[in-house]
Coordinates of C-alpha atoms in Angstrom, one line a residue:
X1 CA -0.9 1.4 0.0
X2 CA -0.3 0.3 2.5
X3 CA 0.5 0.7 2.0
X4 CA -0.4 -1.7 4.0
X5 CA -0.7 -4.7 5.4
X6 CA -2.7 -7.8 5.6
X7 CA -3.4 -11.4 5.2
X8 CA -3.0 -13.9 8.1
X9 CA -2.1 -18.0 8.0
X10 CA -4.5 -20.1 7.8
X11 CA -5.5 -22.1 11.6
X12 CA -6.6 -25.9 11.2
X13 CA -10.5 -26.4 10.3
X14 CA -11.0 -22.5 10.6
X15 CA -11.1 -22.3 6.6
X16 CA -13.4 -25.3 5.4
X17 CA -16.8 -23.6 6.5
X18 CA -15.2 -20.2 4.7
X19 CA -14.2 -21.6 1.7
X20 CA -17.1 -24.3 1.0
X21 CA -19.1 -20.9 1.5
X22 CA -17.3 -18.9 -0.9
X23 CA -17.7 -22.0 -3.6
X24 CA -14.1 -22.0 -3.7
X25 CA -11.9 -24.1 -6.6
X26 CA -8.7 -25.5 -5.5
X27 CA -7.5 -26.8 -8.5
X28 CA -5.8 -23.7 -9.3
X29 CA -5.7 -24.3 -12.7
X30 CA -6.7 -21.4 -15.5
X31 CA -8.1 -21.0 -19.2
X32 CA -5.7 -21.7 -21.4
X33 CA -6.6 -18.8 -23.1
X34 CA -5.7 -16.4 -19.9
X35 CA -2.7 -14.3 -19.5
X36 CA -1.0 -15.8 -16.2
X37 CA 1.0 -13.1 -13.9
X38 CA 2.7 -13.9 -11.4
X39 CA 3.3 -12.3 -7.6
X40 CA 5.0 -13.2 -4.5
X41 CA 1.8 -11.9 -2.5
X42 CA 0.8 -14.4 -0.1
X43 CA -3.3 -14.4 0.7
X44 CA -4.2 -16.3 3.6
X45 CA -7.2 -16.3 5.9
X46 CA -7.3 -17.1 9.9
X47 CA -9.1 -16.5 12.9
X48 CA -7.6 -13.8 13.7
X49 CA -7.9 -12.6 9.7
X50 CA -10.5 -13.8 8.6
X51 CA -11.6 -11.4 5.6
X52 CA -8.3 -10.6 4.0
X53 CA -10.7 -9.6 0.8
X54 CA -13.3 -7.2 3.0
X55 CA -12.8 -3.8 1.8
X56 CA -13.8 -2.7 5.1
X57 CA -11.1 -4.8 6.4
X58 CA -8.4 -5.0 4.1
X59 CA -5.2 -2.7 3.6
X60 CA -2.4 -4.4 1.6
X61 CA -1.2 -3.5 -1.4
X62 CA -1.1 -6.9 -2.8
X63 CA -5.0 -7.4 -1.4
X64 CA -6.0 -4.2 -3.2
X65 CA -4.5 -5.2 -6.4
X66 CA -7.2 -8.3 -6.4
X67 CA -9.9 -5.6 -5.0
X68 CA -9.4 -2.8 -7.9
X69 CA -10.3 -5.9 -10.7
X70 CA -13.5 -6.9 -9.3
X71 CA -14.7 -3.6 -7.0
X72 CA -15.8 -0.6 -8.7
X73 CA -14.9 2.8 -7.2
X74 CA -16.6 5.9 -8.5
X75 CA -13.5 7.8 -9.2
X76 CA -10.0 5.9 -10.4
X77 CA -6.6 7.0 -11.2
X78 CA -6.0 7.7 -15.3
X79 CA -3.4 5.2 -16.7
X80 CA -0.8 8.0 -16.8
X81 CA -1.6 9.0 -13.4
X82 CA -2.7 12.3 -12.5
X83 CA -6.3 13.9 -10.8
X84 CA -9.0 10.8 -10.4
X85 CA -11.3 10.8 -13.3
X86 CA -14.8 9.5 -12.8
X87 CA -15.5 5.3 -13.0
X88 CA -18.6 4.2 -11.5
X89 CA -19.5 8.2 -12.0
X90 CA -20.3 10.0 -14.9
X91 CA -19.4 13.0 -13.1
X92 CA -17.7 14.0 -10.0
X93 CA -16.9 17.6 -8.8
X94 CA -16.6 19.8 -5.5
X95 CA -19.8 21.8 -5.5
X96 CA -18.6 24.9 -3.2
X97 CA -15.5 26.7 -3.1
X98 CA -14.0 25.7 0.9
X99 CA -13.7 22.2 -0.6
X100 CA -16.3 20.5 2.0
X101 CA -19.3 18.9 -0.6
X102 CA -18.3 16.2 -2.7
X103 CA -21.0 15.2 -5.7
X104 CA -20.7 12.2 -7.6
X105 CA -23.7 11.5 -10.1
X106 CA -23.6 7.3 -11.1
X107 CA -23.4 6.3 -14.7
X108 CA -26.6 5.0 -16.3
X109 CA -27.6 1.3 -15.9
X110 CA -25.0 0.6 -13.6
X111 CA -25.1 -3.1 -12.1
X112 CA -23.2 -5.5 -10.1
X113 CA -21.7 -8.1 -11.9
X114 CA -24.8 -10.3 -10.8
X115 CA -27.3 -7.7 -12.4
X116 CA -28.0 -6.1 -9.5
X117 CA -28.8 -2.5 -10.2
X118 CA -25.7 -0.5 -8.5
X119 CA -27.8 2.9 -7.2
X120 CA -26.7 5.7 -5.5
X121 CA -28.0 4.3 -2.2
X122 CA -25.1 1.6 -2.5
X123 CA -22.4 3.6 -2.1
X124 CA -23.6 5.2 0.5
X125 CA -24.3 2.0 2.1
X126 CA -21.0 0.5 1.1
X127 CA -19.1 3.9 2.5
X128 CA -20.9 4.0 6.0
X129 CA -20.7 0.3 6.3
X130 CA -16.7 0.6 6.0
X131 CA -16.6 3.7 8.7
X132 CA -18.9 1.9 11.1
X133 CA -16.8 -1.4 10.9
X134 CA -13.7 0.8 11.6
X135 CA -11.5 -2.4 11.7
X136 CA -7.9 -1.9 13.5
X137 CA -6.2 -3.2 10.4
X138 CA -8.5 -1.5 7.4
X139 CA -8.0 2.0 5.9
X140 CA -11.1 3.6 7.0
X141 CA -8.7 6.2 8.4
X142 CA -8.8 7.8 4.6
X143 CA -12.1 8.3 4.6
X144 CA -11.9 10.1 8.4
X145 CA -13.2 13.5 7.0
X146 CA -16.6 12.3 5.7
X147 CA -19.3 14.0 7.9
X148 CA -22.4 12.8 6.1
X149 CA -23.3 10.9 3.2
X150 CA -26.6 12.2 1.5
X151 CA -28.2 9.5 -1.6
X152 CA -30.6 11.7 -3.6
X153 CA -32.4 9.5 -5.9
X154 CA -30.9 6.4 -7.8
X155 CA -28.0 8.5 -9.4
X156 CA -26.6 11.2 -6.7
X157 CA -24.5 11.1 -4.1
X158 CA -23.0 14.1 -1.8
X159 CA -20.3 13.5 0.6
X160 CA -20.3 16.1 2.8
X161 CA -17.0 16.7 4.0
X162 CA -15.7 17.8 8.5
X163 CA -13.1 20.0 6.6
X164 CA -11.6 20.8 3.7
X165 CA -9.9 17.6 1.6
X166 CA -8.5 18.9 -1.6
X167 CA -7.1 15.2 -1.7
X168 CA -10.8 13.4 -1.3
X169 CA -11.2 12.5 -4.8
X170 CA -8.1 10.4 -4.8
X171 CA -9.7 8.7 -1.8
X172 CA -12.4 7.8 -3.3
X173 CA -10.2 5.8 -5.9
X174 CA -9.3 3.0 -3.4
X175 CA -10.6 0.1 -2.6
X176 CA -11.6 1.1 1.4
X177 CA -14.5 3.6 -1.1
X178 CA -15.3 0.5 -3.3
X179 CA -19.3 -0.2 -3.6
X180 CA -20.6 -3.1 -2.4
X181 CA -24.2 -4.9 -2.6
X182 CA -25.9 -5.6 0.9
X183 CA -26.9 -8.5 -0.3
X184 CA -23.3 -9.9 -0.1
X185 CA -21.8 -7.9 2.6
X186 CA -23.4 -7.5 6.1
X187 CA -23.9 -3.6 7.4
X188 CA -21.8 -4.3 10.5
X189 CA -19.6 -7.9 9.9
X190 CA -17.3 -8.6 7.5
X191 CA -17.2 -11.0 4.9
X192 CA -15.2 -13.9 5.4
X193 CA -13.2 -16.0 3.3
X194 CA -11.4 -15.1 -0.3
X195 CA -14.5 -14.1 -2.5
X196 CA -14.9 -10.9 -3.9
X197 CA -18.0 -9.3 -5.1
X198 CA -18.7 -6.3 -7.3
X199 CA -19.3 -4.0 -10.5
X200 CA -15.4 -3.6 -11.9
X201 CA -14.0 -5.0 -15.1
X202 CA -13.4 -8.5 -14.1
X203 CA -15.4 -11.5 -11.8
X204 CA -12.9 -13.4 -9.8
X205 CA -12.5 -17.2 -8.6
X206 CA -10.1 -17.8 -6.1
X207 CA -8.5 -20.9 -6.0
X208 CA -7.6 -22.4 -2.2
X209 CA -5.2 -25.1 -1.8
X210 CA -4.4 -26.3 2.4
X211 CA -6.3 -23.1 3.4
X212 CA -4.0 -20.9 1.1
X213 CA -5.6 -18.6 -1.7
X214 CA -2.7 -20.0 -4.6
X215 CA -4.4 -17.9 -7.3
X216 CA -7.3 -16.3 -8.6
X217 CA -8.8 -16.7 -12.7
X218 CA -10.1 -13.0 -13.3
X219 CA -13.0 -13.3 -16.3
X220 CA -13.9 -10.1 -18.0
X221 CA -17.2 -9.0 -16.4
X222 CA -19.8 -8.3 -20.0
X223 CA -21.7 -6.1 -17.3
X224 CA -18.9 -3.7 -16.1
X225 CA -19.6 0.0 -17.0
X226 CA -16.4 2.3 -16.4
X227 CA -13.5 4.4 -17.6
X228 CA -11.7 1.4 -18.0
X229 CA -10.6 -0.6 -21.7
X230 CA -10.7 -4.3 -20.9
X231 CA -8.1 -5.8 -23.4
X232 CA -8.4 -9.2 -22.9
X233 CA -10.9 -11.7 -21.5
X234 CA -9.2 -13.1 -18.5
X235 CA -6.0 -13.2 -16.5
X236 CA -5.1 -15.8 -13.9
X237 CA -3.1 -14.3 -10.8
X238 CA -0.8 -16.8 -9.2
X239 CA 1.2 -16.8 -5.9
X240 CA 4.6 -18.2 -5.2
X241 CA 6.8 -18.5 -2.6
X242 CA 9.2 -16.3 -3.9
X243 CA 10.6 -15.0 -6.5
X244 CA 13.2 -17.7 -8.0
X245 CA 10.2 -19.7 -8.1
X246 CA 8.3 -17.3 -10.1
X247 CA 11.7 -16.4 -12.1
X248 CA 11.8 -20.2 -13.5
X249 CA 7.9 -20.1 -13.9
X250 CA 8.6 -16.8 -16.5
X251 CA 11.3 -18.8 -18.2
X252 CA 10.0 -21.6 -18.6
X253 CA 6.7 -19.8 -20.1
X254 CA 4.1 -20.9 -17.3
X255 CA 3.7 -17.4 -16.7
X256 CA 3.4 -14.6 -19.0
X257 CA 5.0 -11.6 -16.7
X258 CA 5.9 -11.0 -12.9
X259 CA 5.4 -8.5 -10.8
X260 CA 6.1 -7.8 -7.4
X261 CA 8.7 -8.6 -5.7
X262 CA 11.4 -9.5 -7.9
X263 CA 14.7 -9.8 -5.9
X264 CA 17.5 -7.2 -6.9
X265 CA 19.2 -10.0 -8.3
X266 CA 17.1 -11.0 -11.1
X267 CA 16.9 -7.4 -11.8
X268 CA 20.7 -6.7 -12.4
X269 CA 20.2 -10.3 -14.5
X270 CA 17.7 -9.7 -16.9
X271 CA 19.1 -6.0 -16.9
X272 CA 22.5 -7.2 -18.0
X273 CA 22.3 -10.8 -19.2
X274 CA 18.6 -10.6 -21.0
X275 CA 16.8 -14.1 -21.7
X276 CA 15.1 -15.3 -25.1
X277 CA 12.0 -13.8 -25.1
X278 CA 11.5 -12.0 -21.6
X279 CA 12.1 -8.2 -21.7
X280 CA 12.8 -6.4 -17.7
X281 CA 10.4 -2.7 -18.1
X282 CA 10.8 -0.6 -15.4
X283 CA 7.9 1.6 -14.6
X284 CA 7.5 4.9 -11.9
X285 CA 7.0 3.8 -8.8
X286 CA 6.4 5.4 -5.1
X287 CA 7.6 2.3 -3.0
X288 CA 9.2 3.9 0.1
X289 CA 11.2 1.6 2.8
X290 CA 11.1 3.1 6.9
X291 CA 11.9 2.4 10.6
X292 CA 9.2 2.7 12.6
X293 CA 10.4 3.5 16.5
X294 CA 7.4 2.9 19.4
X295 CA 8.2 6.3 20.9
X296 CA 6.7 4.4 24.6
X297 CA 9.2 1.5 24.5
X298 CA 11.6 2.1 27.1
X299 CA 15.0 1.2 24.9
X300 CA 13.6 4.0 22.5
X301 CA 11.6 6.7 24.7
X302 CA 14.5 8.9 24.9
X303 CA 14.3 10.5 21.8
X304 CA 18.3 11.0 21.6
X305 CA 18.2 7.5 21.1
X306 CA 15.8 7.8 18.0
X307 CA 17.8 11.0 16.9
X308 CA 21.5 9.2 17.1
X309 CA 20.2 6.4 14.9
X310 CA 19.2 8.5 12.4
X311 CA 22.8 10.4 12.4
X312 CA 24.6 7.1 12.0
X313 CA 22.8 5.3 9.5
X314 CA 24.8 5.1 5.9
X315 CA 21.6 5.2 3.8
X316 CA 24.2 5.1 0.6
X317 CA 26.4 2.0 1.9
X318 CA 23.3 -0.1 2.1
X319 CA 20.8 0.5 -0.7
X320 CA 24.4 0.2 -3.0
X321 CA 25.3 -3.0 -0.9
X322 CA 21.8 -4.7 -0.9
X323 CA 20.0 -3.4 -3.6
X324 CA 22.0 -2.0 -6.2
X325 CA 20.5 0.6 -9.0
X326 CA 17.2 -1.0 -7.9
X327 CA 16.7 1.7 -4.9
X328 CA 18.1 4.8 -4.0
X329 CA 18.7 6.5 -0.7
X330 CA 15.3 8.6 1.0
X331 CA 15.8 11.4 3.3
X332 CA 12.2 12.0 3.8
X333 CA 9.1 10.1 4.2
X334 CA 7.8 11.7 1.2
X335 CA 9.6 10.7 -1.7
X336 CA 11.7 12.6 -4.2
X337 CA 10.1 12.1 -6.8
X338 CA 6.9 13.8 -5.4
X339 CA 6.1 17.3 -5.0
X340 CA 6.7 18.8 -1.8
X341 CA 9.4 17.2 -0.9
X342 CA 12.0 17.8 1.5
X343 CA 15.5 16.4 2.3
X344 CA 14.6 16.8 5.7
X345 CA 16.7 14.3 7.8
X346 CA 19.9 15.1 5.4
X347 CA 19.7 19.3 6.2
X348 CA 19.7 17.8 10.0
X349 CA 21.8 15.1 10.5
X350 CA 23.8 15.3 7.6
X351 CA 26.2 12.6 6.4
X352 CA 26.7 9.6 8.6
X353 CA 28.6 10.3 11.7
X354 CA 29.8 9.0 14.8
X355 CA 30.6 12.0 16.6
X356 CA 27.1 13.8 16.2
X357 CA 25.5 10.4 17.4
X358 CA 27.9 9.8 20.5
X359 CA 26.9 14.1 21.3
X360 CA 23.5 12.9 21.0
X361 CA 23.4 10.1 23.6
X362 CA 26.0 11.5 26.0
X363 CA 23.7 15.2 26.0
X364 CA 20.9 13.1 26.7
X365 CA 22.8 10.9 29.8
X366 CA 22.2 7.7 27.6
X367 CA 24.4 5.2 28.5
X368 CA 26.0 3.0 25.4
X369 CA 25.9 0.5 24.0
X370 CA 22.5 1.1 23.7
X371 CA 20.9 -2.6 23.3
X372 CA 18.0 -2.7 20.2
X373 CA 16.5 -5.1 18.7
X374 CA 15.4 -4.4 14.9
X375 CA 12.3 -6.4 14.1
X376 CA 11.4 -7.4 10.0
X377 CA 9.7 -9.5 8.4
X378 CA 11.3 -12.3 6.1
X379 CA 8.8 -12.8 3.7
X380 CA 6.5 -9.6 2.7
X381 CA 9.1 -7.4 1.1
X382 CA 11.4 -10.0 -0.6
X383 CA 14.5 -12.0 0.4
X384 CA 16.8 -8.9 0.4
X385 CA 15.2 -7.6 3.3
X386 CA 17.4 -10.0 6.0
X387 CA 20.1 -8.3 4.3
X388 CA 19.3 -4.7 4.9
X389 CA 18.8 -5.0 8.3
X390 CA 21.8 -7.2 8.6
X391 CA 23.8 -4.0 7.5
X392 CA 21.7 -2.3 9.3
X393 CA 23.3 -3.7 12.5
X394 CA 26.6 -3.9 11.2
X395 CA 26.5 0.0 11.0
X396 CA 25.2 0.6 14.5
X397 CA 27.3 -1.7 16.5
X398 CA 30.5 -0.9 14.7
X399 CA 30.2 2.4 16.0
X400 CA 30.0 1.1 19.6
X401 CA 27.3 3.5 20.2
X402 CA 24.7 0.4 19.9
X403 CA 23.9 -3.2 20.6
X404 CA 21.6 -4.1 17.6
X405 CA 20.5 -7.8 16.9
X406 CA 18.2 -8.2 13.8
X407 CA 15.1 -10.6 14.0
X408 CA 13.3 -11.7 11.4
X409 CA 9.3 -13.1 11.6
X410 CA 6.9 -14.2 8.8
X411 CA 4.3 -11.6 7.6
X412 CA 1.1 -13.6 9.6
X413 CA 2.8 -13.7 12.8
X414 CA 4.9 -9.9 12.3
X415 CA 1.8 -7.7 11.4
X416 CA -0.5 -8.7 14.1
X417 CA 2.5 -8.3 16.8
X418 CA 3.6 -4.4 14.9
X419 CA 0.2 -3.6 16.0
X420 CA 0.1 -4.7 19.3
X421 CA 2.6 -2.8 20.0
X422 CA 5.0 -5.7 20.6
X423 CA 8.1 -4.2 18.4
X424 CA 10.2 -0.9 19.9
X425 CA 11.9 -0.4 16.6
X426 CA 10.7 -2.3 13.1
X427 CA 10.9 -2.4 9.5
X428 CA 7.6 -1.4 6.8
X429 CA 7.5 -0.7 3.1
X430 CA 4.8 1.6 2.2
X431 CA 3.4 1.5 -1.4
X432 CA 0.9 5.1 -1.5
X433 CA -2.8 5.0 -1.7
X434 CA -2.9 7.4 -4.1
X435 CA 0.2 9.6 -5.4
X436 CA 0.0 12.7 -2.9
X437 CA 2.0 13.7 -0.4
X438 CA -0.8 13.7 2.2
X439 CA -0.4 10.2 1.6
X440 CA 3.1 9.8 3.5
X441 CA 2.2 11.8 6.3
X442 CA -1.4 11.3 7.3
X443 CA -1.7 7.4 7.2
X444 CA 1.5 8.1 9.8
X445 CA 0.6 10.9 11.9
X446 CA -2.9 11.5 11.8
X447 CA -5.3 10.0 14.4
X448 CA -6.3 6.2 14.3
X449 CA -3.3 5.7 11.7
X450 CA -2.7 2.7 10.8
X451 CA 0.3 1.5 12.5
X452 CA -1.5 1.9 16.0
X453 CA 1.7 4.1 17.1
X454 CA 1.6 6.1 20.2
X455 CA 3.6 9.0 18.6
X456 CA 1.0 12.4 18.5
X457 CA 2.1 15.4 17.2
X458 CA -0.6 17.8 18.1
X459 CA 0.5 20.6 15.9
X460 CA 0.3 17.6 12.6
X461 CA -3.1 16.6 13.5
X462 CA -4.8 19.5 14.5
X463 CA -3.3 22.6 12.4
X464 CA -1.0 21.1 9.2
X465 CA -2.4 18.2 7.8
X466 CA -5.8 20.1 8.0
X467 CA -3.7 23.5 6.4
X468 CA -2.3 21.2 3.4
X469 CA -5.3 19.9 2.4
X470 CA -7.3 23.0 2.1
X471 CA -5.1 23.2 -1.0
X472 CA -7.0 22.5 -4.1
X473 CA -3.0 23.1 -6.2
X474 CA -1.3 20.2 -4.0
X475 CA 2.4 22.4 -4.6
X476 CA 0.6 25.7 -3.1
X477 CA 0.7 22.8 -0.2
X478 CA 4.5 23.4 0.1
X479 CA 4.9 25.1 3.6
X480 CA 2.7 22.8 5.8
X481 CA 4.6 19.6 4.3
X482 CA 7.5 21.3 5.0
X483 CA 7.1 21.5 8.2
X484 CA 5.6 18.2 8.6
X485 CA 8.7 16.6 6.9
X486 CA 10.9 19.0 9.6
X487 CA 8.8 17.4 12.5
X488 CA 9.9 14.1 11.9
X489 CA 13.0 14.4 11.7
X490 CA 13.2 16.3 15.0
X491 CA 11.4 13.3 16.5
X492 CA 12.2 10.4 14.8
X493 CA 9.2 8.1 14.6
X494 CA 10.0 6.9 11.6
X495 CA 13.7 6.9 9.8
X496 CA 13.3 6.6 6.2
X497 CA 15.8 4.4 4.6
X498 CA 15.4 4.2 0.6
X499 CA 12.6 5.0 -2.5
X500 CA 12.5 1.8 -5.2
X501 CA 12.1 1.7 -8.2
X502 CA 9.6 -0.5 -9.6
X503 CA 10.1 -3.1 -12.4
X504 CA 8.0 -5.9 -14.5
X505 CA 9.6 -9.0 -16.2
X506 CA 7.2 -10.7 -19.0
X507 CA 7.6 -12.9 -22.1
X508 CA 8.0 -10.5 -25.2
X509 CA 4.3 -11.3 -27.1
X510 CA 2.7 -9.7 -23.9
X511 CA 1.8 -6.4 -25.0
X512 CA 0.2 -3.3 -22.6
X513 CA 3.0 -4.3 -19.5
X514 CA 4.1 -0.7 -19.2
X515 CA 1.4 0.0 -17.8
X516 CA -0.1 -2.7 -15.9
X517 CA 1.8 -1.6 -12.5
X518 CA 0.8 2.7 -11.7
X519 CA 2.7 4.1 -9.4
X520 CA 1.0 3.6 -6.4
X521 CA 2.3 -0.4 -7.6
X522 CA -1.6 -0.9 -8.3
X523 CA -2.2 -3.7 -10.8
X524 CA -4.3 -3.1 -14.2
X525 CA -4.3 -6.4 -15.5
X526 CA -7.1 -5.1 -17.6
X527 CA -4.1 -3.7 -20.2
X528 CA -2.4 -6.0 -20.6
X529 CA -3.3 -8.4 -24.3
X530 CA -1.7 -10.9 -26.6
X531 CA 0.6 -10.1 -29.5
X532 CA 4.0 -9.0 -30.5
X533 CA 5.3 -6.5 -28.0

């Protein structure tokens, strides 16, 4: 997502009145009988953050993951990927041919995992509630071209749309569009604390140790109506601190698979040495890794500054360096493997080089070394991260052109700071909402994005992004993405660095782990079972 970003540390006696309301269990222990996966996601709540599990509020990947097992959407993403087929609907479809009425009739007998009825006036509720809470760190941004929500009856539902949004049904797949009872969640306050609510295959408990959410047992949910097939009767999520930790858990068979992030290390291990019983899958994925520049900060206004970056940067020298066959270099924010795509910083800058940077600055009247300071975050993204941006500033200050320190900050304190605006020139990972390319640009350039950045590109928000996604046939698309992809690298915002690839490790009697992670990275622990893989 967020794809994303989230989930703050925890401040002395904020948390006891949250959790003790939430009927938290901090044993942390699971069923025997569950399937344990692990995840270096870290899930914290603080004052500042207090509802990392809102859907109004949250907009992390590894938050979502826990939202899209317990919070029904009407429309989800097929297994394979593809167009969003109904969920919590029966039946979804544009009703009129400019793409601006959005129907949705509910499946019968719908209910919240309590017994609830789920109606039609619930998602409307649960949609407006998310828009008029408009949190600064949630993704209500996607659903920025809803007009009007109409509820007719217990079943039907019509979004009626400001424009055209050929991309709206994928939208309503995420979490920020997941339906919610009132009776849990307040029309205008979030929900504090780690519990989560809903109608979707599983019920969760979360289990808090010193203010911490450490894991969470997922129980199949006997009420859940969907698309989905439940294969199993419960999983157990469980955080560590990183991913050796995790590594030694899968070996030594406390956990049955882990997912995100494994270092590049243990990849290239279990690739090339494999253990007794643990198999490495690697599965499509989307992740994309960028610099994001604050186009107002005065060591990055000029934008021959931003330009000359991107012409010396050896995108080859440090995925091969760092992460091996695990990534490979991106000259676009949207990536290859999508449609649409365009090399578009490679056709300008072309291969790394010193010259075209030093033109850049001394056209401009920069004087060098220009001094930066390249901010990233130690713990979100994996270990490896130091050492990107390590080579990072080995490449700009060997050619004397810059001054670049590296400076690396825990997740909690780095994503409040990003977004006030704290950082001239830092480091994100974006895992997609939903596997489009209006999902690379719009989160970025459209108004109220979500990274708060001061860039505006007038012709993006007012004429492209609008022209691309009056395109029902997402490659008829082509020319306003094009274009898109061209103004960024004219104006350097954001320098993309390098696409991942995406990869599971589990014990071999787990069966269904091929497709537990989408490409979006979303996890479906509902696929995974026991057996003989």
């Amino acid at each position: 997502m967020n794809r994303k970003t989230l989930a703050l540390p925890a401040i002395a006696g904020l948390l006891a009145p949250l959790l003790a309301a939430c009927g938290s269990d901090t044993s942390g222990a699971a069923s025997g009988s569950d399937i344990v996966v692990g995840t270096t996601d870290r899930f914290t709540a603080s004052e500042e953050s207090p509802a990392p599990f809102d859907p109004a509020y949250a907009y992390d990947s590894g938050v979502w993951n826990v939202l899209r097992q317990t919070v029904q959407t009407l429309t989800r993403i097929p297994r394979g990927g593809g167009r969003p087929v109904p969920d919590a609907a029966r039946e979804c479809r544009f009703t009129d041919s400019a793409g601006q009425s959005y129907r949705c009739v509910l499946r019968e007998d719908l209910v919240f995992s309590d017994g609830r009825p789920v109606t039609a006036g619930d998602v409307k509720y649960s949609i407006e509630r998310v828009l008029a809470i408009d949190s600064d760190n949630g993704a209500a941004g996607l659903l920025s071209t809803i007009d009007t929500i109409e509820a007719k009856g217990y079943h039907e539902v019509v979004f009626h749309l400001k424009t055209p949004d050929a991309t709206f049904p994928y939208k309503l797949a995420t979490p920020v569009a997941g339906i919610v009872s009132s009776d849990k969640y307040g029309a205008d306050e979030l929900r504090t604390g780690f519990q989560v609510d809903g109608s979707g295959p599983y019920t969760m408990r979360p289990h808090v140790r010193d203010g911490r959410l450490v894991g969470v047992t997922f129980t199949r949910n006997p009420r859940y109506k969907g698309d989905v097939k439940v294969r199993n009767e419960g999983v157990e999520l469980r955080s560590f601190d990183d991913a050796e930790a995790m590594g030694e858990a899968l070996e030594s068979g406390d956990i049955h698979m882990m997912t995100r992030t494994l270092d590049p290390d243990q990849i290239e291990k279990l690739d090339g040495d494999p253990r007794e019983g643990v198999k490495l899958t690697e599965v499509p994925g989307l992740e994309i890794r960028y610099l994001v520049f604050d186009t107002e900060a005065p060591a990055v206004r000029e934008k021959a500054v931003r330009q000359a970056v991107a012409a010396l940067v050896d995108r080859h020298a440090i995925t091969r360096s760092v992460y091996g066959p695990t990534a490979t270099p991106l000259y676009s924010m949207v990536p290859s493997t999508i449609a649409t795509h365009s090399n578009s910083f490679f056709n300008k800058y072309g291969e790394p080089s010193r010259d075209r940077a030093a033109a850049l600055l001394r056209e401009a009247n920069v004087d060098t070394p220009v001094k930066l300071t390249l901010h990233y975050t130690t713990d979100h993204y994996g270990a490896a991260t130091a050492q990107e941006f390590a080579a990072l500033c080995d490449q700009l200050n060997k050619s004397g052109l810059f001054e670049a320190t590296a400076v690396g900050t825990e997740w909690s304190t780095f994503r409040p700071a990003q977004k006030r605006g704290e950082y001239a020139v830092y480091g994100l990972g974006w895992f997609p909402d939903f596997p489009d390319p209006d999902n690379f640009i719009a989160p970025f350039l459209d108004a109220g994005n979500f990274l708060n950045t001061p860039y505006v590109n007038k012709e993006a928000r007012e004429r492209l992004i609008p022209a691309s996604r009056r395109e029902t046939d997402r490659a008829a698309a082509a020319a306003p993405f094009q274009r898109l992809q061209d103004a960024i690298a004219e104006d350097v915002p954001f320098l993309p660095m390098w696409q991942g690839k995406q990869f599971v490790a589990s014990r071999d009697t787990l069966t269904g782990v091929e497709w537990a992670l989408n490409t979006s990275s979303d996890l479906q622990l509902w696929e995974l079972g026991r057996g003989t893989a």
